[in-house]
Short mmCIF file of C-alpha atoms and ligand atoms in Angstrom, two decimals:
data_model
loop_
_atom_site.label_atom_id
_atom_site.label_comp_id
_atom_site.label_asym_id
_atom_site.label_seq_id
_atom_site.Cartn_x
_atom_site.Cartn_y
_atom_site.Cartn_z
CA MET A 1366 2.25 -13.35 -16.44
CA ARG A 1367 -1.37 -14.42 -16.85
CA ILE A 1368 -4.01 -12.44 -15.05
CA LEU A 1369 -7.66 -13.35 -14.91
CA LEU A 1370 -9.70 -10.18 -14.81
CA GLY A 1371 -13.14 -10.83 -13.34
CA VAL A 1372 -15.61 -8.13 -14.25
CA SER A 1373 -18.85 -7.91 -12.27
CA GLY A 1374 -21.82 -5.70 -12.99
CA GLY A 1375 -21.51 -2.06 -12.06
CA ILE A 1376 -21.13 1.23 -13.85
CA ALA A 1377 -17.36 1.08 -13.24
CA VAL A 1378 -17.14 -1.72 -15.83
CA TYR A 1379 -15.80 0.81 -18.30
CA LYS A 1380 -12.74 1.26 -16.10
CA ALA A 1381 -12.09 -2.48 -16.35
CA ALA A 1382 -11.50 -1.86 -20.05
CA GLU A 1383 -8.74 0.61 -19.15
CA LEU A 1384 -7.39 -1.87 -16.63
CA THR A 1385 -7.19 -4.56 -19.31
CA ARG A 1386 -5.05 -2.20 -21.36
CA GLU A 1387 -2.84 -1.26 -18.44
CA LEU A 1388 -2.19 -4.88 -17.45
CA GLN A 1389 -1.26 -5.68 -21.04
CA ARG A 1390 0.94 -2.61 -21.27
CA ARG A 1391 2.88 -4.01 -18.30
CA GLY A 1392 3.33 -7.31 -20.09
CA ALA A 1393 0.50 -9.46 -18.72
CA GLU A 1394 -1.79 -11.71 -20.72
CA VAL A 1395 -5.33 -10.93 -19.67
CA GLN A 1396 -8.19 -13.42 -19.65
CA VAL A 1397 -11.47 -11.65 -18.99
CA VAL A 1398 -14.39 -13.37 -17.27
CA MET A 1399 -17.64 -11.42 -17.11
CA THR A 1400 -20.66 -11.98 -14.90
CA ALA A 1401 -24.17 -11.73 -16.32
CA GLY A 1402 -24.52 -8.36 -14.59
CA ALA A 1403 -21.39 -7.02 -16.28
CA GLU A 1404 -22.75 -8.04 -19.67
CA ARG A 1405 -25.69 -5.71 -19.07
CA PHE A 1406 -23.28 -2.76 -19.06
CA VAL A 1407 -20.77 -3.70 -21.74
CA THR A 1408 -20.76 -6.50 -24.29
CA PRO A 1409 -18.02 -9.14 -24.12
CA LEU A 1410 -16.91 -7.93 -27.52
CA THR A 1411 -15.30 -4.86 -25.95
CA PHE A 1412 -13.06 -6.98 -23.75
CA ALA A 1413 -12.44 -9.56 -26.47
CA GLY A 1414 -11.25 -6.76 -28.73
CA LEU A 1415 -8.96 -5.33 -26.04
CA SER A 1416 -7.54 -8.58 -24.70
CA GLY A 1417 -7.39 -10.44 -27.99
CA ARG A 1418 -9.00 -13.43 -26.31
CA GLN A 1419 -12.45 -14.82 -26.10
CA VAL A 1420 -14.25 -13.54 -23.02
CA LEU A 1421 -15.59 -16.27 -20.75
CA THR A 1422 -19.07 -15.74 -19.43
CA SER A 1423 -20.78 -19.03 -18.72
CA LEU A 1424 -20.22 -22.00 -16.50
CA TRP A 1425 -22.15 -24.20 -18.87
CA GLU A 1426 -20.87 -23.35 -22.34
CA PRO A 1427 -17.22 -24.20 -22.87
CA ALA A 1428 -15.38 -21.58 -24.86
CA VAL A 1429 -15.46 -22.37 -28.56
CA ASP A 1430 -11.82 -22.14 -29.44
CA GLU A 1431 -10.04 -22.77 -26.19
CA ALA A 1432 -11.74 -25.54 -24.22
CA ALA A 1433 -9.92 -28.62 -25.37
CA SER A 1434 -12.63 -31.09 -26.20
CA GLY A 1435 -10.64 -33.35 -28.47
CA GLU A 1436 -9.76 -36.89 -27.50
CA ALA A 1437 -12.12 -38.95 -25.41
CA GLY A 1438 -11.32 -38.53 -21.73
CA GLN A 1439 -9.36 -35.32 -22.35
CA PHE A 1440 -12.22 -32.90 -22.06
CA ASP A 1441 -10.95 -30.07 -19.90
CA ILE A 1442 -13.33 -28.70 -17.38
CA GLU A 1443 -13.17 -25.08 -18.36
CA HIS A 1444 -13.40 -23.37 -14.98
CA ILE A 1445 -10.83 -25.70 -13.42
CA ARG A 1446 -8.43 -25.27 -16.33
CA VAL A 1447 -8.70 -21.49 -16.27
CA ALA A 1448 -8.41 -21.38 -12.47
CA GLN A 1449 -5.19 -23.39 -12.61
CA GLU A 1450 -3.56 -21.51 -15.44
CA VAL A 1451 -3.62 -18.00 -14.07
CA ASP A 1452 -1.07 -16.27 -11.84
CA ALA A 1453 -3.63 -13.99 -10.20
CA VAL A 1454 -7.36 -13.35 -10.19
CA VAL A 1455 -8.35 -9.70 -10.04
CA ILE A 1456 -11.99 -8.74 -9.71
CA ALA A 1457 -12.59 -5.15 -10.81
CA PRO A 1458 -15.14 -3.84 -10.33
CA ALA A 1459 -16.28 -6.12 -7.53
CA THR A 1460 -19.91 -5.49 -6.66
CA ALA A 1461 -21.41 -5.96 -3.19
CA ASN A 1462 -23.07 -9.11 -4.51
CA THR A 1463 -19.83 -10.57 -5.85
CA ILE A 1464 -18.05 -9.81 -2.58
CA ALA A 1465 -20.87 -11.46 -0.63
CA LYS A 1466 -20.70 -14.53 -2.85
CA LEU A 1467 -16.94 -14.83 -2.38
CA ALA A 1468 -17.23 -14.38 1.38
CA HIS A 1469 -19.77 -17.21 1.58
CA GLY A 1470 -18.13 -19.51 -0.92
CA LEU A 1471 -20.99 -19.53 -3.44
CA ALA A 1472 -20.24 -20.92 -6.88
CA ASN A 1473 -23.28 -20.27 -9.02
CA ASP A 1474 -21.58 -18.66 -12.01
CA LEU A 1475 -18.26 -18.94 -13.80
CA LEU A 1476 -16.42 -16.19 -11.93
CA SER A 1477 -17.38 -17.30 -8.43
CA THR A 1478 -16.59 -20.91 -9.34
CA ILE A 1479 -13.14 -19.97 -10.63
CA CYS A 1480 -12.50 -18.05 -7.41
CA LEU A 1481 -13.09 -21.23 -5.40
CA ALA A 1482 -11.10 -23.39 -7.77
CA THR A 1483 -7.99 -21.24 -8.03
CA THR A 1484 -4.99 -21.29 -5.75
CA ALA A 1485 -3.62 -18.09 -7.28
CA PRO A 1486 -3.71 -14.83 -5.29
CA LEU A 1487 -7.13 -13.21 -5.35
CA LEU A 1488 -7.59 -9.43 -5.43
CA VAL A 1489 -10.87 -7.54 -5.30
CA ALA A 1490 -11.39 -3.89 -6.14
CA PRO A 1491 -14.85 -2.97 -4.86
CA ALA A 1492 -17.05 -0.34 -6.52
CA MET A 1493 -20.56 0.50 -5.34
CA ASN A 1494 -22.84 3.05 -3.78
CA VAL A 1495 -21.47 4.56 -0.55
CA ASN A 1496 -24.26 3.14 1.63
CA MET A 1497 -23.82 -0.31 0.16
CA TRP A 1498 -20.07 -0.09 0.81
CA ARG A 1499 -20.56 1.07 4.38
CA HIS A 1500 -23.29 -1.47 5.12
CA VAL A 1501 -22.25 -3.74 7.93
CA ALA A 1502 -22.95 -6.79 5.75
CA THR A 1503 -20.48 -5.62 3.09
CA GLN A 1504 -17.91 -4.58 5.67
CA GLU A 1505 -18.15 -7.97 7.40
CA ASN A 1506 -17.80 -9.75 4.07
CA VAL A 1507 -14.74 -7.66 3.20
CA ALA A 1508 -13.22 -8.43 6.62
CA THR A 1509 -13.87 -12.16 6.04
CA LEU A 1510 -12.10 -12.01 2.70
CA ARG A 1511 -9.15 -10.11 4.15
CA GLY A 1512 -8.89 -12.66 6.93
CA ARG A 1513 -8.46 -15.31 4.27
CA GLY A 1514 -5.64 -13.43 2.59
CA VAL A 1515 -7.67 -11.84 -0.21
CA ARG A 1516 -6.24 -8.46 -1.11
CA VAL A 1517 -8.88 -5.76 -1.04
CA ILE A 1518 -8.01 -2.65 -3.02
CA GLU A 1519 -9.98 -0.04 -1.13
CA PRO A 1520 -12.38 2.10 -3.13
CA GLY A 1521 -11.71 5.81 -3.32
CA ALA A 1522 -14.04 8.63 -2.32
CA GLY A 1523 -15.69 11.07 -4.68
CA TYR A 1524 -18.68 11.60 -6.91
CA LEU A 1525 -20.52 8.32 -7.51
CA ALA A 1526 -22.66 7.37 -10.48
CA CYS A 1527 -25.73 7.25 -8.23
CA GLY A 1528 -25.31 10.98 -7.60
CA MET A 1529 -24.07 10.57 -4.05
CA VAL A 1530 -20.66 11.60 -2.81
CA GLY A 1531 -18.57 9.28 -0.65
CA GLU A 1532 -16.49 6.11 -0.70
CA GLY A 1533 -17.33 3.53 -3.32
CA ARG A 1534 -15.43 4.62 -6.42
CA LEU A 1535 -13.30 1.95 -8.01
CA ALA A 1536 -9.63 2.42 -7.07
CA GLU A 1537 -7.36 3.92 -9.73
CA VAL A 1538 -6.38 1.61 -12.58
CA ASP A 1539 -2.66 2.07 -11.78
CA GLN A 1540 -3.21 1.10 -8.17
CA ILE A 1541 -5.07 -2.09 -9.12
CA ALA A 1542 -2.41 -3.05 -11.68
CA ASP A 1543 0.33 -2.44 -9.09
CA ALA A 1544 -1.42 -4.62 -6.55
CA ALA A 1545 -1.88 -7.42 -9.07
CA PHE A 1546 1.78 -7.41 -10.07
CA TRP A 1547 2.99 -7.38 -6.49
CA ALA A 1548 0.66 -10.21 -5.59
CA VAL A 1549 2.08 -12.33 -8.40
CA LYS A 1550 5.65 -11.47 -7.50
CA GLU A 1551 5.07 -12.29 -3.85
CA ALA A 1552 3.42 -15.58 -4.61
CA GLY A 1553 6.12 -16.60 -7.08
CA ARG A 1554 9.16 -15.59 -5.17
CA LYS A 1555 8.27 -17.02 -1.77
CA ARG A 1556 10.65 -14.43 -0.50
CA ASP A 1557 11.72 -14.71 3.04
CA ASP A 1558 14.97 -12.79 2.91
CA LEU A 1559 13.94 -10.78 6.00
CA ALA A 1560 12.80 -13.77 8.04
CA GLY A 1561 14.03 -13.40 11.59
CA GLU A 1562 14.34 -9.61 11.32
CA VAL A 1563 12.21 -7.35 13.48
CA VAL A 1564 11.47 -4.21 11.49
CA LEU A 1565 10.27 -1.17 13.39
CA ILE A 1566 8.70 1.41 11.08
CA THR A 1567 7.24 4.85 11.71
CA ALA A 1568 4.68 6.43 9.39
CA GLY A 1569 2.54 9.51 8.99
CA GLY A 1570 2.74 13.09 10.18
CA THR A 1571 2.55 13.68 13.92
CA GLN A 1572 -0.22 15.90 15.21
CA GLU A 1573 0.80 18.38 17.86
CA SER A 1574 -2.19 19.46 19.94
CA ILE A 1575 -3.10 23.11 20.30
CA ASP A 1576 -6.29 22.51 22.27
CA PRO A 1577 -8.75 19.58 22.53
CA VAL A 1578 -9.95 20.09 18.91
CA ARG A 1579 -7.00 21.58 17.01
CA PHE A 1580 -3.52 20.47 16.10
CA LEU A 1581 -0.45 21.44 14.10
CA GLY A 1582 0.20 18.87 11.40
CA ASN A 1583 1.93 18.24 8.09
CA ARG A 1584 1.13 16.72 4.73
CA SER A 1585 2.56 13.25 5.30
CA SER A 1586 -0.10 10.62 4.54
CA GLY A 1587 1.74 7.64 6.01
CA LYS A 1588 1.64 5.81 2.66
CA MET A 1589 5.40 5.39 2.38
CA GLY A 1590 5.68 3.84 5.84
CA VAL A 1591 2.73 1.55 5.12
CA ALA A 1592 4.39 0.46 1.85
CA VAL A 1593 7.60 -0.38 3.72
CA ALA A 1594 5.55 -2.35 6.24
CA GLN A 1595 3.73 -4.30 3.49
CA ALA A 1596 6.99 -5.12 1.76
CA ALA A 1597 8.73 -6.18 5.00
CA VAL A 1598 5.80 -8.43 5.98
CA ALA A 1599 5.86 -10.03 2.52
CA ARG A 1600 9.58 -10.73 2.93
CA GLY A 1601 9.05 -12.59 6.16
CA ALA A 1602 9.96 -9.97 8.76
CA LYS A 1603 8.15 -9.36 12.01
CA VAL A 1604 6.91 -5.81 11.63
CA VAL A 1605 5.83 -3.19 14.14
CA LEU A 1606 4.36 -0.05 12.59
CA VAL A 1607 4.15 3.04 14.79
CA THR A 1608 1.79 5.27 12.87
CA ALA A 1609 0.49 8.79 13.23
CA ALA A 1610 -1.83 8.25 10.24
CA GLY A 1611 -4.29 5.84 11.88
CA ALA A 1612 -4.32 2.06 11.53
CA ASP A 1613 -4.29 0.60 8.01
CA ALA A 1614 -6.79 -2.26 7.68
CA SER A 1615 -4.85 -3.92 4.85
CA LEU A 1616 -1.75 -4.50 6.96
CA ARG A 1617 -0.97 -7.82 8.55
CA CYS A 1618 1.32 -6.62 11.30
CA GLU A 1619 1.20 -5.03 14.71
CA GLN A 1620 0.24 -1.36 14.55
CA VAL A 1621 0.66 1.21 17.32
CA VAL A 1622 -1.42 4.30 16.61
CA VAL A 1623 -0.01 7.53 18.03
CA GLY A 1624 -0.80 11.23 17.73
CA THR A 1625 2.02 13.48 18.88
CA ALA A 1626 5.78 13.23 18.40
CA ALA A 1627 6.16 12.52 22.12
CA GLU A 1628 3.77 9.57 21.85
CA MET A 1629 5.62 8.33 18.78
CA GLN A 1630 8.91 8.61 20.64
CA ARG A 1631 7.59 6.61 23.60
CA ALA A 1632 6.25 3.87 21.34
CA VAL A 1633 9.47 3.69 19.32
CA MET A 1634 11.77 3.62 22.34
CA GLU A 1635 9.65 0.93 23.95
CA ARG A 1636 9.97 -1.31 20.87
CA LEU A 1637 13.58 -0.45 20.01
CA PRO A 1638 15.28 -3.18 22.08
CA GLU A 1639 13.79 -5.95 19.93
CA ALA A 1640 14.27 -4.18 16.57
CA THR A 1641 16.96 -5.27 14.12
CA VAL A 1642 15.95 -2.73 11.48
CA VAL A 1643 14.40 0.72 12.03
CA VAL A 1644 12.85 2.70 9.17
CA MET A 1645 11.78 6.20 10.15
CA ALA A 1646 9.40 7.22 7.39
CA ALA A 1647 7.29 9.43 9.66
CA ALA A 1648 7.27 13.19 9.30
CA VAL A 1649 7.83 14.05 12.93
CA ALA A 1650 7.00 17.60 13.96
CA ASP A 1651 10.11 19.44 15.08
CA TYR A 1652 8.06 21.54 17.49
CA ARG A 1653 5.15 21.11 19.87
CA VAL A 1654 2.90 23.72 21.41
CA LYS A 1655 4.41 24.73 24.73
CA GLU A 1656 1.14 24.99 26.62
CA VAL A 1657 -1.68 22.90 25.22
CA ALA A 1658 -5.00 24.53 26.18
CA VAL A 1659 -7.23 22.29 28.28
CA GLN A 1660 -10.39 23.85 26.86
CA LYS A 1661 -11.14 24.79 23.27
CA LEU A 1662 -9.58 28.19 22.54
CA LYS A 1663 -11.94 31.05 21.68
CA LYS A 1664 -11.18 33.21 18.69
CA ARG A 1665 -9.52 36.57 19.16
CA ASP A 1666 -8.01 39.20 16.86
CA SER A 1667 -4.59 37.69 16.87
CA MET A 1668 -2.82 34.97 18.68
CA VAL A 1669 0.71 33.76 19.31
CA LEU A 1670 1.50 30.13 19.87
CA GLU A 1671 4.73 29.45 21.65
CA LEU A 1672 6.46 26.31 20.36
CA GLU A 1673 9.20 24.25 21.90
CA ARG A 1674 11.48 21.68 20.30
CA ASN A 1675 10.58 18.04 20.10
CA GLU A 1676 13.42 15.64 20.59
CA ASP A 1677 14.83 14.06 17.42
CA ILE A 1678 13.61 10.47 17.70
CA LEU A 1679 16.03 9.27 15.04
CA ARG A 1680 19.04 10.53 17.00
CA ARG A 1681 17.80 8.84 20.17
CA VAL A 1682 17.30 5.63 18.21
CA VAL A 1683 20.88 5.77 16.93
CA GLU A 1684 22.18 6.39 20.48
CA GLU A 1685 20.20 3.62 22.14
CA LYS A 1686 19.89 0.87 19.54
CA ARG A 1687 21.58 -2.50 19.87
CA GLN A 1688 24.79 -2.99 17.96
CA GLY A 1689 24.05 -4.21 14.46
CA THR A 1690 20.58 -2.70 14.20
CA VAL A 1691 20.24 -0.97 10.83
CA VAL A 1692 18.69 2.51 10.97
CA ILE A 1693 17.24 4.31 7.96
CA GLY A 1694 15.92 7.86 8.00
CA PHE A 1695 13.98 9.85 5.44
CA ALA A 1696 14.80 13.35 4.31
CA ALA A 1697 11.78 15.04 2.78
CA GLU A 1698 13.21 18.09 1.05
CA THR A 1699 12.08 20.82 -1.32
CA GLU A 1700 15.53 22.09 -2.37
CA ARG A 1701 19.17 20.89 -2.45
CA ILE A 1702 17.74 17.40 -1.98
CA LEU A 1703 20.99 15.42 -2.11
CA GLU A 1704 23.08 17.90 -0.11
CA GLU A 1705 20.50 17.96 2.66
CA GLY A 1706 20.18 14.20 2.57
CA ARG A 1707 23.96 13.74 2.82
CA ARG A 1708 24.12 16.19 5.72
CA LYS A 1709 21.46 14.20 7.58
CA LEU A 1710 23.25 10.94 6.85
CA ARG A 1711 26.41 12.40 8.43
CA GLU A 1712 24.86 14.27 11.31
CA LYS A 1713 22.34 11.70 12.44
CA GLY A 1714 24.67 8.72 12.37
CA VAL A 1715 22.17 6.54 10.51
CA ASP A 1716 23.08 3.76 8.07
CA ALA A 1717 21.09 5.26 5.21
CA VAL A 1718 18.88 8.19 4.31
CA VAL A 1719 16.17 8.16 1.67
CA ALA A 1720 16.28 11.66 0.20
CA ASN A 1721 13.15 12.65 -1.69
CA ASP A 1722 11.79 15.76 -3.29
CA VAL A 1723 8.38 16.51 -1.81
CA SER A 1724 7.79 19.64 -3.86
CA ARG A 1725 6.82 17.58 -6.94
CA ALA A 1726 3.13 16.99 -7.60
CA ASP A 1727 3.69 13.43 -8.88
CA SER A 1728 5.71 12.06 -5.98
CA GLY A 1729 6.29 12.56 -2.28
CA PHE A 1730 3.56 13.56 0.13
CA GLU A 1731 -0.04 12.40 -0.24
CA VAL A 1732 0.32 10.57 -3.57
CA ASP A 1733 0.93 6.87 -4.28
CA ARG A 1734 4.18 7.33 -6.16
CA ASN A 1735 7.59 8.42 -5.05
CA ALA A 1736 11.15 8.87 -6.26
CA GLY A 1737 14.43 9.63 -4.52
CA THR A 1738 17.95 8.55 -3.74
CA LEU A 1739 19.10 6.05 -1.16
CA LEU A 1740 22.16 7.58 0.42
CA MET A 1741 24.38 5.16 2.27
CA ARG A 1742 27.80 5.71 3.78
CA ASP A 1743 29.65 4.15 0.89
CA ALA A 1744 27.17 4.26 -1.96
CA GLU A 1745 24.30 6.23 -3.45
CA VAL A 1746 21.53 4.52 -5.34
CA GLU A 1747 18.92 6.18 -7.49
CA LEU A 1748 15.35 5.17 -6.63
CA PRO A 1749 13.52 5.98 -9.88
CA ALA A 1750 9.89 7.14 -9.95
CA SER A 1751 7.71 4.18 -9.03
CA SER A 1752 4.88 3.18 -6.76
CA LYS A 1753 5.70 3.58 -3.08
CA ARG A 1754 5.54 -0.19 -2.73
CA GLU A 1755 8.15 -0.65 -5.42
CA MET A 1756 10.36 1.95 -3.79
CA ALA A 1757 9.91 0.21 -0.45
CA GLU A 1758 11.09 -3.07 -2.00
CA ARG A 1759 14.20 -1.39 -3.40
CA ILE A 1760 15.04 0.11 -0.02
CA LEU A 1761 14.59 -3.27 1.67
CA ASP A 1762 16.88 -4.91 -0.91
CA TYR A 1763 19.67 -2.81 0.55
CA VAL A 1764 18.65 -3.40 4.16
CA GLY A 1765 19.30 -7.06 3.55
CA ALA A 1766 22.80 -6.19 2.35
CA MET A 1767 23.49 -3.84 5.28
CA ARG A 1768 22.43 -6.50 7.80
CA ALA A 1769 24.49 -9.15 6.07
CA VAL A 1770 27.77 -7.28 6.46
CA PRO A 1771 29.60 -7.46 9.81
CA VAL A 1772 29.17 -4.27 11.80
CA GLY A 1773 31.85 -1.67 11.15
CA LEU A 1774 32.94 -2.94 7.76
CA GLY A 1775 30.49 -0.95 5.67
CA PHE A 1776 29.88 -2.51 2.27
N1 LIG B 2241 12.80 12.68 12.74
C1 LIG B 2241 12.71 12.17 14.00
N2 LIG B 2241 12.35 12.99 15.05
C2 LIG B 2241 12.10 14.28 14.85
C3 LIG B 2241 12.19 14.81 13.57
C4 LIG B 2241 12.53 13.97 12.52
O1 LIG B 2241 12.95 11.00 14.19
N3 LIG B 2241 11.75 15.03 15.89
C5 LIG B 2241 13.20 11.79 11.63
C6 LIG B 2241 12.18 11.58 10.56
O2 LIG B 2241 11.36 10.44 10.80
C7 LIG B 2241 13.02 11.37 9.32
C8 LIG B 2241 14.22 12.25 9.59
O3 LIG B 2241 14.30 12.40 11.00
O4 LIG B 2241 13.45 10.05 9.21
C9 LIG B 2241 14.05 13.59 8.95
O5 LIG B 2241 15.12 14.38 9.28
P1 LIG B 2241 14.94 15.84 9.90
O6 LIG B 2241 16.28 16.35 10.20
O7 LIG B 2241 14.02 15.86 11.01
O8 LIG B 2241 14.23 16.56 8.79
P2 LIG B 2241 13.72 18.00 8.97
O9 LIG B 2241 12.88 18.16 10.17
O10 LIG B 2241 13.10 18.31 7.69
O11 LIG B 2241 15.12 18.69 9.27
P3 LIG B 2241 15.67 20.11 8.83
O12 LIG B 2241 14.80 21.07 9.50
O13 LIG B 2241 17.06 20.06 9.34
O14 LIG B 2241 15.59 20.06 7.33
#
């Protein structure tokens, strides 16, 4: 796999060095292209040393050892050659200026020219000051790029080099490498094994209102459900995501944003008739507050909240679904993971349960990685520690198999 790593000028350039290493560690050949701004922060020698290849920096000077300039008429135009050879272009860090140039189709340096000339997937990982990131101009440019199918790897929040705190930090190296590999796989495979399927997915932790400003919630971030949605979209399915974690701008599918379990239930039941696959990744609150206060509650010495049971959406789904619709539940557990998962598989009448241990710091709630076991009626498959996207793909591999087998036969 050949990845072109475009490095534009920002303090996060040093992380691009780590990214070069990570991409290579995963088996990619990395060709680095630096903008003039990037060269102000780090010399090309750093990246040449890491990648083992000459770093390309100029539109006007062909690379010494690689631009074929031999026979008459065979002179390769460097930026076109490079643009055609790579499997993905990843720009990290992508400055506000680089993003603006891409959005407007400028081609006044090597990197921006390659971006116009390539047909490979393009990914940008922005890094900049929080105000620059939030500026309407940048946000509009990012939206333009997304609309064209460019994958934007959202910056994280935290302490920024400028001394401010907020969004603008380059995404984690692992996350960028993951996105690059998935982009290449998607482009290469042209997978459409879920074409014709309608996949209904729930995500996030429901929020049960206490009063107009407070709620009871849980630690689910919605990332697993979003990963399943991304994977299902990439495999050609029509996807409806019912999410209690807010809409995800990177998703190219219908999203229904809900708050409480009751709202989630309404949205799911409304969409169920058209679904052929249901994946319940949401952490649905088992209880709601019996009497939600109309006005904000005032503090007192102690207080008792009376809770009442929410209906189990998954059970309702199993009761009311069309014949042949595949239903997958999640069991987020902290102990006796497999036993609990198997019990839920039996008791809820679903086709499969993804049992995962949410007590671990490196997988489960809130983080980008996960691990677990896919429990089906006739088989159990280990889902080793991986990114949530990778885990989502594995789960969907089996959905295909479950749908392919005539109802009632198992597999
Ligand atoms: N679920 C649901 N509706 C609920 C609660 C959970 O649809 N009211 C779904 C979740 O989306 C998930 C699965 O059921 O797919 C989780 O199983 P569940 O039995 O709810 O887990 P726990 O609440 O943790 O159950 P227990 O208290 O029995 O461990």
